[in-house]
Short mmCIF file of C-alpha atoms in Angstrom, two decimals:
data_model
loop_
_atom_site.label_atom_id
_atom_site.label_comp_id
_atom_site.label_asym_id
_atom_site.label_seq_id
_atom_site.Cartn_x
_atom_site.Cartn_y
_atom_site.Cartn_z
CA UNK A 1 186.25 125.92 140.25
CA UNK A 2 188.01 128.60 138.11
CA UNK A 3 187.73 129.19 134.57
CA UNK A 4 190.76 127.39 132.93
CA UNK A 5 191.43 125.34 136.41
CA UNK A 6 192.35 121.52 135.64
CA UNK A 7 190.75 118.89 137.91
CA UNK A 8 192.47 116.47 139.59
CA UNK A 9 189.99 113.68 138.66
CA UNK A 10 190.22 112.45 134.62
CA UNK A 11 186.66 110.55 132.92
CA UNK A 12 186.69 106.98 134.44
CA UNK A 13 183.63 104.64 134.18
CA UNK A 14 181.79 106.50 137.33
CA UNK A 15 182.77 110.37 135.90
CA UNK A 16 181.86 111.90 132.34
CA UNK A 17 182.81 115.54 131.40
CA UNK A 18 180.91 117.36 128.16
CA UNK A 19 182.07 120.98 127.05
CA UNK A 20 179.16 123.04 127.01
CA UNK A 21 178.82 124.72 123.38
CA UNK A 22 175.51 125.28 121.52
CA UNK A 23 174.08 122.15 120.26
CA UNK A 24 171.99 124.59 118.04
CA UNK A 25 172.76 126.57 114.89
CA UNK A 26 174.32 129.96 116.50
CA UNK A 27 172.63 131.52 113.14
CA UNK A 28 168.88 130.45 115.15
CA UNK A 29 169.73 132.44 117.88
CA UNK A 30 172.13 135.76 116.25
CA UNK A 31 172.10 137.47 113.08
CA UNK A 32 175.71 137.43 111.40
CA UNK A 33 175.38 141.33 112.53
CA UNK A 34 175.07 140.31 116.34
CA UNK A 35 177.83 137.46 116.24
CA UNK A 36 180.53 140.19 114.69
CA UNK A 37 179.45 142.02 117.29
CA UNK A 38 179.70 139.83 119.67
CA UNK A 39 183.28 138.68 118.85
CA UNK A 40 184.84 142.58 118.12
CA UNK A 41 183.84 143.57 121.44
CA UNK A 42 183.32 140.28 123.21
CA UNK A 43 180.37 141.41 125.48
CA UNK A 44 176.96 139.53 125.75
CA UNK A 45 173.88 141.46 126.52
CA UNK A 46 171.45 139.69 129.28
CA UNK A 47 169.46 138.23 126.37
CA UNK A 48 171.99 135.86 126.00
CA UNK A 49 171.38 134.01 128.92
CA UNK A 50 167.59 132.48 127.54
CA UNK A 51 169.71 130.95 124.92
CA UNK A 52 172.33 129.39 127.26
CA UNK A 53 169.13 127.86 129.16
CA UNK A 54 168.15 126.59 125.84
CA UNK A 55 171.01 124.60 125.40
CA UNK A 56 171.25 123.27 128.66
CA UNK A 57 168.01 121.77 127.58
CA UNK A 58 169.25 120.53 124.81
CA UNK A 59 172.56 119.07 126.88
CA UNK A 60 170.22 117.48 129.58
CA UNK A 61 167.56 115.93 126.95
CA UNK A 62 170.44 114.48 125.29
CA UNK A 63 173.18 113.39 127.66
CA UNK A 64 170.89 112.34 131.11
CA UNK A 65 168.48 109.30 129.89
CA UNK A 66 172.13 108.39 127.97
CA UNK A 67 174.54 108.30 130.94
CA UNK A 68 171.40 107.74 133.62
CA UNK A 69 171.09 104.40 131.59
CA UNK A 70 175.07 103.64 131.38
CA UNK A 71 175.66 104.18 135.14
CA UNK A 72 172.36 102.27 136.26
CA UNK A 73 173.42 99.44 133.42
CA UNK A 74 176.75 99.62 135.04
CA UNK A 75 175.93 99.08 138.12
CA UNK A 76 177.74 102.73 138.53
CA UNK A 77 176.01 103.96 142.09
CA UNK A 78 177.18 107.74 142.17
CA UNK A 79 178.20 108.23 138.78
CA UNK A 80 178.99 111.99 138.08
CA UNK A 81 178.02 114.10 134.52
CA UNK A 82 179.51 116.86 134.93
CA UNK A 83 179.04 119.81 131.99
CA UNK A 84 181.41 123.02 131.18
CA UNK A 85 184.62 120.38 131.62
CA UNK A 86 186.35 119.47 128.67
CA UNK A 87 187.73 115.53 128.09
CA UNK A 88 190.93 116.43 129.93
CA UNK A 89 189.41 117.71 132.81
CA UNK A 90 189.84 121.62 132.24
CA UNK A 91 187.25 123.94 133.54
CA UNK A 92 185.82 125.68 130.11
CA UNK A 93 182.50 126.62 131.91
CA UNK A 94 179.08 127.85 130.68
CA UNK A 95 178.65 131.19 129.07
CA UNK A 96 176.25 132.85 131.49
CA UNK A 97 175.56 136.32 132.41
CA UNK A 98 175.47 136.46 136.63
CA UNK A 99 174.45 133.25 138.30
CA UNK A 100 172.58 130.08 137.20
CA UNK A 101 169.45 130.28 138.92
CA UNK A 102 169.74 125.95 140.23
CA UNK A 103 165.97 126.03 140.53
CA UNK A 104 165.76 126.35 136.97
CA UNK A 105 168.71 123.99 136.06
CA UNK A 106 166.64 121.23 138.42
CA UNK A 107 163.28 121.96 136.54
CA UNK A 108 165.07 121.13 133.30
CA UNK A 109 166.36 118.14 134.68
CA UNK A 110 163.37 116.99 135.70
CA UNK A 111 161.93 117.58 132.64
CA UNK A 112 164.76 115.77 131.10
CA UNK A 113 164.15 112.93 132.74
CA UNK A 114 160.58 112.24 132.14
CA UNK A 115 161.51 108.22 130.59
CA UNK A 116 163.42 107.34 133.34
CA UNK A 117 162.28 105.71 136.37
CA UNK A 118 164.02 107.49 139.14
CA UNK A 119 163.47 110.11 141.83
CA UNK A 120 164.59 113.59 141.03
CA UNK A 121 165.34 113.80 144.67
CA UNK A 122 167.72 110.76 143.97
CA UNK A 123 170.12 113.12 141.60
CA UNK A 124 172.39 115.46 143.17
CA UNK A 125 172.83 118.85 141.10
CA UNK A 126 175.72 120.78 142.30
CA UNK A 127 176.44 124.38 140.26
CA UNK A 128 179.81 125.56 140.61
CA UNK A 129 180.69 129.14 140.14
#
């Protein structure tokens, strides 16, 4: 998948998309200083990336149990949440300096889904780059 690419699949009962943004105040992470400086030069120092992981915790806390229950409710059997996709199926992405390291994506969705009664080995987590 590329950066601005539109999929050829739109949300349906079985597929969800979220944009990934911070679910946080930006002002907990940056100082008003750091954010200018972010946006005049539009580089991210490797710093950022803890707070991207952050939020991914904060997506996976929130949206897993939520669509885990709808699918399973729905008798949905491969039902797909996929994050960085906006509703109409554009590829926005996740801010992230190099590569998502997957073993740390799966820990946080484990730990995501400690009040549902499922198999981590049952979910399928598939980072695109």
């Amino acid at each position: 998948m590329l950066l601005g690419e539109q999929l050829n699949s739109n949300e349906s009962m079985e597929i969800e998309y979220k944009e990934f943004c911070f679910k946080r105040n930006i002002y907990n992470y940056f100082s008003k200083k750091q954010i200018k400086h972010i946006l005049l030069t539009g580089k991210l120092d490797e710093s950022f990336n803890s707070k991207i992981y952050d939020n991914i915790r904060v997506y996976f806390n929130t949206y897993i149990p939520k669509y885990a229950s709808a699918f399973y409710n729905s008798n949905i059997q491969n039902g797909v949440l996929k994050i960085g996709i906006n509703d109409y199926g554009e590829v926005t992405g996740i801010p992230y300096i190099g590569n998502l390291d997957e073993m740390k994506c799966k820990s946080l969705l484990k730990e995501s889904m400690k009040y549902i009664n499922t198999n981590i080995d049952d979910i399928s987590i598939n980072i695109d780059i």
